[in-house]
Amino acid sequence: MPNLSTDQIRERVAALGPWFHNLDLGGVKTAPDHFLGDYPAVKWRRFADAIPADLSGKTVLDIGCNAGFYSLEMKRRGAARVLGIDYDDGYLSQARFAAEVSGLDIEFAQLSVYDVGALGERFDLVLFLGVLYHLRHPLLALDLIREHVIGDLFVCQSMQRGDASEEPLDEDYPFGETAIFERPSYPHLSFIEHRYSGDDTNWWVPNGACMKAMLRSAGFVIEANPEEEVYVCRPGPPPSAYGAVYPARVPARPIKRLGEVAA
């Protein structure tokens, strides 16, 4: 992309809006009035040290990349390859423009988290930030990520509400035990039928205990919790004999990257 003036960048940013990620593109802020402030930079600063500062030679998959904030950060840390995927074509257009203005070589593809098996490869680092609560089938998504694309490190973040504590639980309870479910610290996943914060894509909100339990149930070992909503994990043994709903297999066809012409 040829060098663009500040006015040209500002015009393009306006045309691609509205933006959820507040990026700084050549001095132009994409979402300066974000209701969460300088987001997601304010969030990133709370857990940035939990991800290796040097990603040289590593591959990264950013699931639900939105406008590409985290994809950009991973490439700035020297990742050999970064692939950002999102189901929303508008977000992908924003991300592609942000990468071009920033002069960073990042791949983007329109793909749902439920279809990650079609990628047919595993990545050294997989980011899954701010996506889970937008999904109608969150545990399925974690199962598919664990089964198909995790190579080494998994970083997951979800909005959380409710009690923040966690207490030991027995592995089994008799049918007559009902009081355990009334404890605020018991793993709870709250369902949103209509909207939350004006957003009809908010479907489920876990408490902290539920988020940890879901990750363990999907076969992840939680190594760190650097920020209250962020979990740094590695793949562990399968949690049960049942395995993933959709076991890994070779994709039937290659995934079309953003900007490619279909064959």
PDB file of C-alpha atoms in Angstrom:
ATOM      1  CA  MET A   1       0.000   0.000   0.000  1.00  0.00           C
ATOM      2  CA  PRO A   2       1.396   3.441  -0.878  1.00  0.00           C
ATOM      3  CA  ASN A   3       2.001   5.858   1.973  1.00  0.00           C
ATOM      4  CA  LEU A   4      -1.281   7.482   2.926  1.00  0.00           C
ATOM      5  CA  SER A   5      -1.708  10.928   4.362  1.00  0.00           C
ATOM      6  CA  THR A   6      -3.370  11.399   7.726  1.00  0.00           C
ATOM      7  CA  ASP A   7      -6.473  12.707   5.977  1.00  0.00           C
ATOM      8  CA  GLN A   8      -6.594   9.659   3.697  1.00  0.00           C
ATOM      9  CA  ILE A   9      -6.272   7.302   6.664  1.00  0.00           C
ATOM     10  CA  ARG A  10      -8.973   9.195   8.535  1.00  0.00           C
ATOM     11  CA  GLU A  11     -11.312   8.956   5.544  1.00  0.00           C
ATOM     12  CA  ARG A  12     -10.716   5.233   5.187  1.00  0.00           C
ATOM     13  CA  VAL A  13     -11.187   4.645   8.908  1.00  0.00           C
ATOM     14  CA  ALA A  14     -14.531   6.456   8.758  1.00  0.00           C
ATOM     15  CA  ALA A  15     -15.612   4.440   5.732  1.00  0.00           C
ATOM     16  CA  LEU A  16     -14.775   1.142   7.461  1.00  0.00           C
ATOM     17  CA  GLY A  17     -16.470   2.088  10.741  1.00  0.00           C
ATOM     18  CA  PRO A  18     -17.807   1.630  13.278  1.00  0.00           C
ATOM     19  CA  TRP A  19     -14.777   0.074  14.973  1.00  0.00           C
ATOM     20  CA  PHE A  20     -14.698  -1.925  18.218  1.00  0.00           C
ATOM     21  CA  HIS A  21     -10.906  -1.977  18.461  1.00  0.00           C
ATOM     22  CA  ASN A  22      -9.349   1.409  19.100  1.00  0.00           C
ATOM     23  CA  LEU A  23      -6.192   1.281  16.998  1.00  0.00           C
ATOM     24  CA  ASP A  24      -3.664   4.003  16.332  1.00  0.00           C
ATOM     25  CA  LEU A  25      -3.191   4.074  12.567  1.00  0.00           C
ATOM     26  CA  GLY A  26      -0.666   6.734  11.639  1.00  0.00           C
ATOM     27  CA  GLY A  27      -1.917   8.969  14.433  1.00  0.00           C
ATOM     28  CA  VAL A  28      -5.587   8.326  13.651  1.00  0.00           C
ATOM     29  CA  LYS A  29      -7.599   6.611  16.400  1.00  0.00           C
ATOM     30  CA  THR A  30     -10.227   4.223  15.115  1.00  0.00           C
ATOM     31  CA  ALA A  31     -12.505   4.260  18.191  1.00  0.00           C
ATOM     32  CA  PRO A  32     -11.464   7.220  20.347  1.00  0.00           C
ATOM     33  CA  ASP A  33     -14.814   7.337  22.173  1.00  0.00           C
ATOM     34  CA  HIS A  34     -14.907   3.640  23.108  1.00  0.00           C
ATOM     35  CA  PHE A  35     -17.102   3.025  26.167  1.00  0.00           C
ATOM     36  CA  LEU A  36     -14.304   0.932  27.711  1.00  0.00           C
ATOM     37  CA  GLY A  37     -11.641   3.579  27.106  1.00  0.00           C
ATOM     38  CA  ASP A  38      -8.552   2.810  25.041  1.00  0.00           C
ATOM     39  CA  TYR A  39      -9.730  -0.721  24.331  1.00  0.00           C
ATOM     40  CA  PRO A  40      -8.297  -3.298  23.932  1.00  0.00           C
ATOM     41  CA  ALA A  41      -4.952  -1.679  24.796  1.00  0.00           C
ATOM     42  CA  VAL A  42      -6.030  -1.173  28.423  1.00  0.00           C
ATOM     43  CA  LYS A  43      -6.832  -4.886  28.645  1.00  0.00           C
ATOM     44  CA  TRP A  44      -3.675  -5.966  26.843  1.00  0.00           C
ATOM     45  CA  ARG A  45      -1.419  -4.114  29.275  1.00  0.00           C
ATOM     46  CA  ARG A  46      -2.737  -6.269  32.125  1.00  0.00           C
ATOM     47  CA  PHE A  47      -1.590  -9.579  30.629  1.00  0.00           C
ATOM     48  CA  ALA A  48       0.972  -8.701  27.945  1.00  0.00           C
ATOM     49  CA  ASP A  49       3.831 -10.054  30.086  1.00  0.00           C
ATOM     50  CA  ALA A  50       2.190 -13.493  30.185  1.00  0.00           C
ATOM     51  CA  ILE A  51       2.909 -14.029  26.477  1.00  0.00           C
ATOM     52  CA  PRO A  52       6.516 -14.472  25.301  1.00  0.00           C
ATOM     53  CA  ALA A  53       8.030 -11.152  24.271  1.00  0.00           C
ATOM     54  CA  ASP A  54       9.967 -12.886  21.489  1.00  0.00           C
ATOM     55  CA  LEU A  55       7.837 -14.982  19.154  1.00  0.00           C
ATOM     56  CA  SER A  56      10.514 -15.422  16.501  1.00  0.00           C
ATOM     57  CA  GLY A  57       9.835 -18.509  14.421  1.00  0.00           C
ATOM     58  CA  LYS A  58       6.433 -19.077  15.997  1.00  0.00           C
ATOM     59  CA  THR A  59       3.040 -19.396  14.337  1.00  0.00           C
ATOM     60  CA  VAL A  60      -0.002 -17.653  15.796  1.00  0.00           C
ATOM     61  CA  LEU A  61      -3.728 -18.106  15.232  1.00  0.00           C
ATOM     62  CA  ASP A  62      -5.952 -15.247  16.399  1.00  0.00           C
ATOM     63  CA  ILE A  63      -9.540 -16.560  16.588  1.00  0.00           C
ATOM     64  CA  GLY A  64     -12.141 -13.805  16.399  1.00  0.00           C
ATOM     65  CA  CYS A  65      -9.497 -11.255  15.473  1.00  0.00           C
ATOM     66  CA  ASN A  66     -11.950  -8.361  15.060  1.00  0.00           C
ATOM     67  CA  ALA A  67      -9.968  -5.373  13.721  1.00  0.00           C
ATOM     68  CA  GLY A  68      -6.673  -7.125  14.398  1.00  0.00           C
ATOM     69  CA  PHE A  69      -5.276  -5.488  17.544  1.00  0.00           C
ATOM     70  CA  TYR A  70      -3.817  -8.715  18.930  1.00  0.00           C
ATOM     71  CA  SER A  71      -2.705  -9.981  15.525  1.00  0.00           C
ATOM     72  CA  LEU A  72      -0.713  -6.770  15.116  1.00  0.00           C
ATOM     73  CA  GLU A  73       0.831  -7.154  18.566  1.00  0.00           C
ATOM     74  CA  MET A  74       1.883 -10.750  17.883  1.00  0.00           C
ATOM     75  CA  LYS A  75       3.528  -9.767  14.609  1.00  0.00           C
ATOM     76  CA  ARG A  76       5.334  -6.926  16.380  1.00  0.00           C
ATOM     77  CA  ARG A  77       6.772  -9.561  18.723  1.00  0.00           C
ATOM     78  CA  GLY A  78       8.382 -11.228  15.744  1.00  0.00           C
ATOM     79  CA  ALA A  79       5.994 -14.093  14.993  1.00  0.00           C
ATOM     80  CA  ALA A  80       6.945 -15.785  11.746  1.00  0.00           C
ATOM     81  CA  ARG A  81       3.321 -16.170  10.740  1.00  0.00           C
ATOM     82  CA  VAL A  82       0.090 -14.737  12.091  1.00  0.00           C
ATOM     83  CA  LEU A  83      -3.329 -15.807  10.852  1.00  0.00           C
ATOM     84  CA  GLY A  84      -6.352 -13.849  12.043  1.00  0.00           C
ATOM     85  CA  ILE A  85      -9.781 -15.349  11.486  1.00  0.00           C
ATOM     86  CA  ASP A  86     -13.220 -13.862  12.017  1.00  0.00           C
ATOM     87  CA  TYR A  87     -16.711 -14.600  10.820  1.00  0.00           C
ATOM     88  CA  ASP A  88     -17.512 -10.919  10.248  1.00  0.00           C
ATOM     89  CA  ASP A  89     -16.313  -9.629   6.877  1.00  0.00           C
ATOM     90  CA  GLY A  90     -16.492  -6.023   8.088  1.00  0.00           C
ATOM     91  CA  TYR A  91     -14.035  -6.700  10.912  1.00  0.00           C
ATOM     92  CA  LEU A  92     -11.722  -8.486   8.481  1.00  0.00           C
ATOM     93  CA  SER A  93     -11.717  -5.449   6.176  1.00  0.00           C
ATOM     94  CA  GLN A  94     -10.731  -3.298   9.134  1.00  0.00           C
ATOM     95  CA  ALA A  95      -7.995  -5.734  10.157  1.00  0.00           C
ATOM     96  CA  ARG A  96      -6.555  -5.951   6.666  1.00  0.00           C
ATOM     97  CA  PHE A  97      -6.436  -2.167   6.375  1.00  0.00           C
ATOM     98  CA  ALA A  98      -4.827  -1.856   9.828  1.00  0.00           C
ATOM     99  CA  ALA A  99      -2.131  -4.373   8.895  1.00  0.00           C
ATOM    100  CA  GLU A 100      -1.414  -2.614   5.617  1.00  0.00           C
ATOM    101  CA  VAL A 101      -1.128   0.815   7.244  1.00  0.00           C
ATOM    102  CA  SER A 102       1.116  -0.691   9.944  1.00  0.00           C
ATOM    103  CA  GLY A 103       3.315  -2.371   7.343  1.00  0.00           C
ATOM    104  CA  LEU A 104       2.852  -5.825   8.892  1.00  0.00           C
ATOM    105  CA  ASP A 105       2.485  -9.065   6.933  1.00  0.00           C
ATOM    106  CA  ILE A 106      -0.540 -10.786   8.472  1.00  0.00           C
ATOM    107  CA  GLU A 107      -2.936 -13.276   6.873  1.00  0.00           C
ATOM    108  CA  PHE A 108      -6.680 -13.005   7.371  1.00  0.00           C
ATOM    109  CA  ALA A 109      -9.453 -15.463   6.548  1.00  0.00           C
ATOM    110  CA  GLN A 110     -13.213 -15.493   6.998  1.00  0.00           C
ATOM    111  CA  LEU A 111     -13.823 -18.513   9.180  1.00  0.00           C
ATOM    112  CA  SER A 112     -15.996 -19.456  12.131  1.00  0.00           C
ATOM    113  CA  VAL A 113     -14.450 -20.910  15.275  1.00  0.00           C
ATOM    114  CA  TYR A 114     -16.629 -23.963  14.662  1.00  0.00           C
ATOM    115  CA  ASP A 115     -14.754 -24.565  11.404  1.00  0.00           C
ATOM    116  CA  VAL A 116     -11.148 -24.359  12.655  1.00  0.00           C
ATOM    117  CA  GLY A 117     -10.657 -28.023  11.803  1.00  0.00           C
ATOM    118  CA  ALA A 118     -10.702 -27.003   8.144  1.00  0.00           C
ATOM    119  CA  LEU A 119      -7.370 -25.223   8.650  1.00  0.00           C
ATOM    120  CA  GLY A 120      -5.650 -28.589   8.913  1.00  0.00           C
ATOM    121  CA  GLU A 121      -2.746 -27.319  11.011  1.00  0.00           C
ATOM    122  CA  ARG A 122      -1.676 -26.556  14.555  1.00  0.00           C
ATOM    123  CA  PHE A 123      -0.231 -23.276  15.779  1.00  0.00           C
ATOM    124  CA  ASP A 124       2.382 -22.563  18.441  1.00  0.00           C
ATOM    125  CA  LEU A 125       0.129 -19.926  20.005  1.00  0.00           C
ATOM    126  CA  VAL A 126      -3.655 -19.632  19.748  1.00  0.00           C
ATOM    127  CA  LEU A 127      -5.491 -16.537  20.966  1.00  0.00           C
ATOM    128  CA  PHE A 128      -9.191 -16.734  21.820  1.00  0.00           C
ATOM    129  CA  LEU A 129      -9.895 -13.327  23.291  1.00  0.00           C
ATOM    130  CA  GLY A 130     -13.334 -11.828  23.807  1.00  0.00           C
ATOM    131  CA  VAL A 131     -15.128 -14.480  21.770  1.00  0.00           C
ATOM    132  CA  LEU A 132     -16.544 -17.199  24.020  1.00  0.00           C
ATOM    133  CA  TYR A 133     -19.481 -15.190  25.382  1.00  0.00           C
ATOM    134  CA  HIS A 134     -20.563 -14.348  21.832  1.00  0.00           C
ATOM    135  CA  LEU A 135     -21.069 -18.029  20.996  1.00  0.00           C
ATOM    136  CA  ARG A 136     -24.231 -20.108  21.240  1.00  0.00           C
ATOM    137  CA  HIS A 137     -22.060 -23.210  21.694  1.00  0.00           C
ATOM    138  CA  PRO A 138     -19.054 -22.165  23.808  1.00  0.00           C
ATOM    139  CA  LEU A 139     -17.926 -25.565  25.088  1.00  0.00           C
ATOM    140  CA  LEU A 140     -18.069 -27.001  21.582  1.00  0.00           C
ATOM    141  CA  ALA A 141     -15.769 -24.189  20.454  1.00  0.00           C
ATOM    142  CA  LEU A 142     -13.234 -24.998  23.191  1.00  0.00           C
ATOM    143  CA  ASP A 143     -13.383 -28.699  22.258  1.00  0.00           C
ATOM    144  CA  LEU A 144     -12.735 -27.920  18.597  1.00  0.00           C
ATOM    145  CA  ILE A 145      -9.845 -25.563  19.377  1.00  0.00           C
ATOM    146  CA  ARG A 146      -8.220 -28.163  21.624  1.00  0.00           C
ATOM    147  CA  GLU A 147      -8.701 -30.946  19.080  1.00  0.00           C
ATOM    148  CA  HIS A 148      -7.695 -29.169  15.892  1.00  0.00           C
ATOM    149  CA  VAL A 149      -5.408 -26.138  16.207  1.00  0.00           C
ATOM    150  CA  ILE A 150      -3.573 -26.066  19.552  1.00  0.00           C
ATOM    151  CA  GLY A 151       0.124 -26.730  19.227  1.00  0.00           C
ATOM    152  CA  ASP A 152       1.506 -25.417  22.495  1.00  0.00           C
ATOM    153  CA  LEU A 153       0.087 -22.281  24.142  1.00  0.00           C
ATOM    154  CA  PHE A 154      -3.553 -21.204  24.409  1.00  0.00           C
ATOM    155  CA  VAL A 155      -4.632 -17.799  25.741  1.00  0.00           C
ATOM    156  CA  CYS A 156      -8.337 -17.444  26.445  1.00  0.00           C
ATOM    157  CA  GLN A 157     -10.304 -14.433  27.700  1.00  0.00           C
ATOM    158  CA  SER A 158     -13.998 -14.097  28.399  1.00  0.00           C
ATOM    159  CA  MET A 159     -16.257 -11.568  30.035  1.00  0.00           C
ATOM    160  CA  GLN A 160     -17.141 -12.866  33.497  1.00  0.00           C
ATOM    161  CA  ARG A 161     -19.879 -11.997  35.957  1.00  0.00           C
ATOM    162  CA  GLY A 162     -20.942 -13.324  39.336  1.00  0.00           C
ATOM    163  CA  ASP A 163     -18.883 -14.649  42.221  1.00  0.00           C
ATOM    164  CA  ALA A 164     -15.144 -14.557  41.585  1.00  0.00           C
ATOM    165  CA  SER A 165     -14.177 -17.260  44.091  1.00  0.00           C
ATOM    166  CA  GLU A 166     -13.576 -20.955  43.521  1.00  0.00           C
ATOM    167  CA  GLU A 167     -13.746 -23.795  46.023  1.00  0.00           C
ATOM    168  CA  PRO A 168     -12.866 -27.494  45.804  1.00  0.00           C
ATOM    169  CA  LEU A 169     -15.676 -29.718  44.584  1.00  0.00           C
ATOM    170  CA  ASP A 170     -16.159 -33.465  44.871  1.00  0.00           C
ATOM    171  CA  GLU A 171     -16.014 -35.411  41.644  1.00  0.00           C
ATOM    172  CA  ASP A 172     -19.509 -36.743  42.250  1.00  0.00           C
ATOM    173  CA  TYR A 173     -22.613 -35.914  44.307  1.00  0.00           C
ATOM    174  CA  PRO A 174     -25.716 -37.967  45.057  1.00  0.00           C
ATOM    175  CA  PHE A 175     -28.917 -37.178  43.162  1.00  0.00           C
ATOM    176  CA  GLY A 176     -30.485 -35.737  46.287  1.00  0.00           C
ATOM    177  CA  GLU A 177     -27.789 -33.085  46.684  1.00  0.00           C
ATOM    178  CA  THR A 178     -29.194 -29.779  45.499  1.00  0.00           C
ATOM    179  CA  ALA A 179     -27.667 -27.193  47.823  1.00  0.00           C
ATOM    180  CA  ILE A 180     -24.327 -27.297  46.028  1.00  0.00           C
ATOM    181  CA  PHE A 181     -25.899 -25.617  43.002  1.00  0.00           C
ATOM    182  CA  GLU A 182     -26.984 -22.664  45.106  1.00  0.00           C
ATOM    183  CA  ARG A 183     -23.462 -21.733  46.143  1.00  0.00           C
ATOM    184  CA  PRO A 184     -22.307 -18.498  44.445  1.00  0.00           C
ATOM    185  CA  SER A 185     -18.892 -20.078  43.816  1.00  0.00           C
ATOM    186  CA  TYR A 186     -20.305 -23.115  41.990  1.00  0.00           C
ATOM    187  CA  PRO A 187     -19.483 -23.013  38.239  1.00  0.00           C
ATOM    188  CA  HIS A 188     -22.305 -21.075  36.610  1.00  0.00           C
ATOM    189  CA  LEU A 189     -22.853 -20.156  32.960  1.00  0.00           C
ATOM    190  CA  SER A 190     -25.592 -17.534  32.672  1.00  0.00           C
ATOM    191  CA  PHE A 191     -27.691 -17.565  29.515  1.00  0.00           C
ATOM    192  CA  ILE A 192     -28.763 -14.301  27.859  1.00  0.00           C
ATOM    193  CA  GLU A 193     -31.925 -14.788  25.853  1.00  0.00           C
ATOM    194  CA  HIS A 194     -32.165 -11.315  24.364  1.00  0.00           C
ATOM    195  CA  ARG A 195     -29.419  -8.701  24.861  1.00  0.00           C
ATOM    196  CA  TYR A 196     -26.775  -7.628  27.318  1.00  0.00           C
ATOM    197  CA  SER A 197     -25.197  -4.185  27.044  1.00  0.00           C
ATOM    198  CA  GLY A 198     -27.271  -3.632  23.927  1.00  0.00           C
ATOM    199  CA  ASP A 199     -25.582  -6.529  22.112  1.00  0.00           C
ATOM    200  CA  ASP A 200     -27.669  -9.427  20.827  1.00  0.00           C
ATOM    201  CA  THR A 201     -24.525 -11.497  20.200  1.00  0.00           C
ATOM    202  CA  ASN A 202     -23.863 -11.827  23.928  1.00  0.00           C
ATOM    203  CA  TRP A 203     -25.190 -15.337  24.679  1.00  0.00           C
ATOM    204  CA  TRP A 204     -23.431 -16.750  27.739  1.00  0.00           C
ATOM    205  CA  VAL A 205     -21.524 -15.221  30.648  1.00  0.00           C
ATOM    206  CA  PRO A 206     -19.542 -17.527  32.971  1.00  0.00           C
ATOM    207  CA  ASN A 207     -18.343 -16.864  36.473  1.00  0.00           C
ATOM    208  CA  GLY A 208     -14.664 -17.473  37.178  1.00  0.00           C
ATOM    209  CA  ALA A 209     -15.164 -21.007  38.466  1.00  0.00           C
ATOM    210  CA  CYS A 210     -17.128 -21.933  35.352  1.00  0.00           C
ATOM    211  CA  MET A 211     -14.504 -20.547  33.009  1.00  0.00           C
ATOM    212  CA  LYS A 212     -11.794 -22.616  34.672  1.00  0.00           C
ATOM    213  CA  ALA A 213     -13.983 -25.717  34.745  1.00  0.00           C
ATOM    214  CA  MET A 214     -14.842 -25.403  31.052  1.00  0.00           C
ATOM    215  CA  LEU A 215     -11.183 -25.080  30.096  1.00  0.00           C
ATOM    216  CA  ARG A 216     -10.262 -28.142  32.134  1.00  0.00           C
ATOM    217  CA  SER A 217     -13.225 -30.047  30.702  1.00  0.00           C
ATOM    218  CA  ALA A 218     -12.021 -29.279  27.169  1.00  0.00           C
ATOM    219  CA  GLY A 219      -8.600 -30.744  27.945  1.00  0.00           C
ATOM    220  CA  PHE A 220      -6.559 -27.677  28.901  1.00  0.00           C
ATOM    221  CA  VAL A 221      -4.171 -27.257  31.803  1.00  0.00           C
ATOM    222  CA  ILE A 222      -4.356 -23.713  33.209  1.00  0.00           C
ATOM    223  CA  GLU A 223      -0.838 -22.462  33.888  1.00  0.00           C
ATOM    224  CA  ALA A 224      -1.556 -18.833  34.738  1.00  0.00           C
ATOM    225  CA  ASN A 225      -4.389 -16.396  35.372  1.00  0.00           C
ATOM    226  CA  PRO A 226      -2.529 -13.091  34.854  1.00  0.00           C
ATOM    227  CA  GLU A 227      -5.714 -11.009  34.638  1.00  0.00           C
ATOM    228  CA  GLU A 228      -9.065 -11.868  36.158  1.00  0.00           C
ATOM    229  CA  GLU A 229     -10.579 -12.786  32.774  1.00  0.00           C
ATOM    230  CA  VAL A 230      -7.456 -14.181  31.067  1.00  0.00           C
ATOM    231  CA  TYR A 231      -6.202 -17.780  31.233  1.00  0.00           C
ATOM    232  CA  VAL A 232      -2.902 -19.035  29.850  1.00  0.00           C
ATOM    233  CA  CYS A 233      -3.148 -22.749  29.120  1.00  0.00           C
ATOM    234  CA  ARG A 234      -1.425 -25.676  27.508  1.00  0.00           C
ATOM    235  CA  PRO A 235      -3.028 -28.826  26.099  1.00  0.00           C
ATOM    236  CA  GLY A 236      -3.360 -31.647  28.585  1.00  0.00           C
ATOM    237  CA  PRO A 237      -4.617 -35.198  28.224  1.00  0.00           C
ATOM    238  CA  PRO A 238      -8.132 -35.698  26.889  1.00  0.00           C
ATOM    239  CA  PRO A 239     -10.563 -35.167  29.778  1.00  0.00           C
ATOM    240  CA  SER A 240     -12.634 -38.267  29.023  1.00  0.00           C
ATOM    241  CA  ALA A 241     -12.888 -41.290  26.761  1.00  0.00           C
ATOM    242  CA  TYR A 242     -15.485 -39.550  24.635  1.00  0.00           C
ATOM    243  CA  GLY A 243     -13.042 -37.161  22.962  1.00  0.00           C
ATOM    244  CA  ALA A 244     -13.948 -34.289  20.662  1.00  0.00           C
ATOM    245  CA  VAL A 245     -17.295 -34.152  18.899  1.00  0.00           C
ATOM    246  CA  TYR A 246     -15.531 -33.652  15.573  1.00  0.00           C
ATOM    247  CA  PRO A 247     -12.117 -35.392  15.606  1.00  0.00           C
ATOM    248  CA  ALA A 248      -9.298 -33.904  13.576  1.00  0.00           C
ATOM    249  CA  ARG A 249      -9.071 -34.894   9.936  1.00  0.00           C
ATOM    250  CA  VAL A 250      -7.419 -33.600   6.785  1.00  0.00           C
ATOM    251  CA  PRO A 251      -9.443 -30.691   5.315  1.00  0.00           C
ATOM    252  CA  ALA A 252     -11.379 -31.397   2.143  1.00  0.00           C
ATOM    253  CA  ARG A 253     -10.316 -28.108   0.572  1.00  0.00           C
ATOM    254  CA  PRO A 254      -7.912 -25.261   1.369  1.00  0.00           C
ATOM    255  CA  ILE A 255      -9.192 -22.222   3.235  1.00  0.00           C
ATOM    256  CA  LYS A 256      -9.543 -19.076   1.129  1.00  0.00           C
ATOM    257  CA  ARG A 257      -7.524 -16.232   2.616  1.00  0.00           C
ATOM    258  CA  LEU A 258      -8.926 -12.708   2.519  1.00  0.00           C
ATOM    259  CA  GLY A 259      -8.145 -11.075  -0.806  1.00  0.00           C
ATOM    260  CA  GLU A 260      -7.541 -14.348  -2.657  1.00  0.00           C
ATOM    261  CA  VAL A 261      -9.490 -15.155  -5.799  1.00  0.00           C
ATOM    262  CA  ALA A 262     -11.405 -18.412  -5.682  1.00  0.00           C
ATOM    263  CA  ALA A 263     -10.133 -21.108  -8.023  1.00  0.00           C
TER     264      ALA A 263
END
